[in-house]
Coordinates of C-alpha atoms in Angstrom, one line a residue:
X1 CA -31.1 -9.6 37.6
X2 CA -32.1 -5.1 36.6
X3 CA -29.3 -4.9 38.1
X4 CA -27.3 -7.0 36.3
X5 CA -28.3 -6.1 33.0
X6 CA -27.6 -2.2 34.1
X7 CA -23.7 -3.3 35.2
X8 CA -22.8 -5.1 32.2
X9 CA -24.7 -2.4 29.5
X10 CA -22.6 0.2 31.4
X11 CA -19.3 -2.2 31.4
X12 CA -20.4 -2.9 27.2
X13 CA -20.5 1.2 27.4
X14 CA -16.7 1.7 28.8
X15 CA -15.8 -1.2 26.7
X16 CA -17.1 0.9 23.4
X17 CA -15.4 3.8 25.2
X18 CA -12.3 2.7 24.6
X19 CA -13.0 1.2 21.5
X20 CA -13.6 4.5 19.9
X21 CA -10.1 6.5 21.7
X22 CA -8.5 3.3 19.5
X23 CA -10.3 3.4 15.7
X24 CA -9.6 7.6 16.4
X25 CA -6.2 6.8 16.9
X26 CA -6.3 4.2 13.9
X27 CA -8.3 7.0 11.7
X28 CA -5.3 10.3 12.3
X29 CA -2.4 7.9 11.2
X30 CA -4.3 6.0 8.4
X31 CA -5.7 9.6 6.9
X32 CA -2.3 11.7 7.4
X33 CA -1.2 12.3 4.1
X34 CA 2.7 11.7 2.8
X35 CA 4.6 12.5 0.1
X36 CA 4.6 9.4 -0.7
X37 CA 0.3 8.7 -0.8
X38 CA -0.1 11.6 -3.7
X39 CA 2.2 10.1 -5.4
X40 CA 0.6 7.1 -5.3
X41 CA -3.0 8.6 -5.8
X42 CA -1.4 10.6 -8.2
X43 CA -0.3 7.7 -10.7
X44 CA -3.9 5.9 -9.5
X45 CA -5.4 9.0 -11.5
X46 CA -3.5 8.9 -14.1
X47 CA -3.8 5.4 -15.5
X48 CA -7.4 5.6 -14.7
X49 CA -7.7 8.3 -16.6
X50 CA -5.7 8.4 -19.7
X51 CA -5.2 4.9 -19.5
X52 CA -2.4 2.0 -19.9
X53 CA -2.1 3.2 -23.8
X54 CA -1.0 7.1 -22.8
X55 CA 1.1 5.5 -19.5
X56 CA 3.1 2.1 -19.6
X57 CA 5.5 3.7 -22.5
X58 CA 6.7 6.0 -20.7
X59 CA 6.7 4.4 -17.2
X60 CA 7.8 0.7 -17.9
X61 CA 11.8 1.5 -18.3
X62 CA 11.5 3.8 -15.3
X63 CA 9.4 0.7 -13.2
X64 CA 13.2 -2.1 -14.3
X65 CA 15.0 0.8 -14.0
X66 CA 13.9 1.6 -11.1
X67 CA 13.2 -2.6 -10.2
X68 CA 16.9 -3.4 -10.3
X69 CA 19.1 -0.3 -8.9
X70 CA 20.6 -1.0 -5.9
X71 CA 19.3 2.0 -4.0
X72 CA 16.4 0.7 -1.9
X73 CA 14.0 3.4 -1.6
X74 CA 14.1 3.4 -5.6
X75 CA 12.8 -0.4 -5.6
X76 CA 10.8 0.9 -2.4
X77 CA 9.4 3.4 -5.5
X78 CA 9.1 1.8 -8.4
X79 CA 6.9 -1.7 -6.4
X80 CA 4.7 1.2 -5.3
X81 CA 4.5 3.0 -8.3
X82 CA 3.4 -0.5 -9.7
X83 CA 0.9 -1.3 -7.5
X84 CA -1.0 2.6 -7.8
X85 CA -1.2 2.2 -11.2
X86 CA -2.0 -2.1 -11.2
X87 CA -5.9 -1.1 -11.2
X88 CA -5.7 1.4 -14.1
X89 CA -3.8 -0.5 -16.3
X90 CA -4.4 -4.1 -15.5
X91 CA -5.4 -5.7 -18.7
X92 CA -2.0 -4.2 -20.6
X93 CA -0.1 -5.2 -17.5
X94 CA -0.6 -8.7 -18.3
X95 CA 1.8 -8.7 -21.1
X96 CA 4.5 -6.5 -19.8
X97 CA 4.3 -8.4 -16.2
X98 CA 6.7 -11.5 -17.6
X99 CA 9.5 -9.1 -17.8
X100 CA 8.7 -7.5 -14.3
X101 CA 8.5 -10.5 -12.7
X102 CA 12.5 -11.2 -12.5
X103 CA 13.1 -7.8 -11.1
X104 CA 10.9 -8.7 -8.3
X105 CA 11.4 -12.1 -7.6
X106 CA 15.0 -11.0 -7.5
X107 CA 14.2 -8.8 -5.1
X108 CA 12.5 -11.3 -2.8
X109 CA 15.7 -13.9 -3.4
X110 CA 18.2 -11.0 -2.3
X111 CA 19.1 -11.5 1.2
X112 CA 20.4 -8.1 1.4
X113 CA 16.7 -6.4 0.8
X114 CA 15.9 -3.7 4.3
X115 CA 14.1 -5.5 6.3
X116 CA 12.0 -1.9 6.8
X117 CA 11.2 -1.5 3.3
X118 CA 8.1 -4.7 3.5
X119 CA 6.8 -4.3 0.0
X120 CA 9.4 -5.8 -1.4
X121 CA 8.9 -8.3 1.3
X122 CA 5.0 -8.4 0.6
X123 CA 4.9 -9.4 -3.0

């Protein structure tokens, strides 16, 4: 009986080591900062720090223009920007979403929307 328990403990320890390796790989990838992450974090910080009154007037026209762009990278950047300000401008964005929904729905309905832009398909 004791041998069985010891073997189970050793098997679990081996399994935990394998899991730790997987976690390390995930953490390294997740912690890598890119220009995209810096830009999103900056917009999030600005929205939380200065509020919707300062952020939305210059950003909304750019979002509408970006969401209606034919360039998929500009569309993606606009969707990411919208997500980045969501927390800091949540209440104020409600009244503006009526204007933004048609752009977002159009992107969803467009069969040419590139599959490599998952933000568009995950709206």
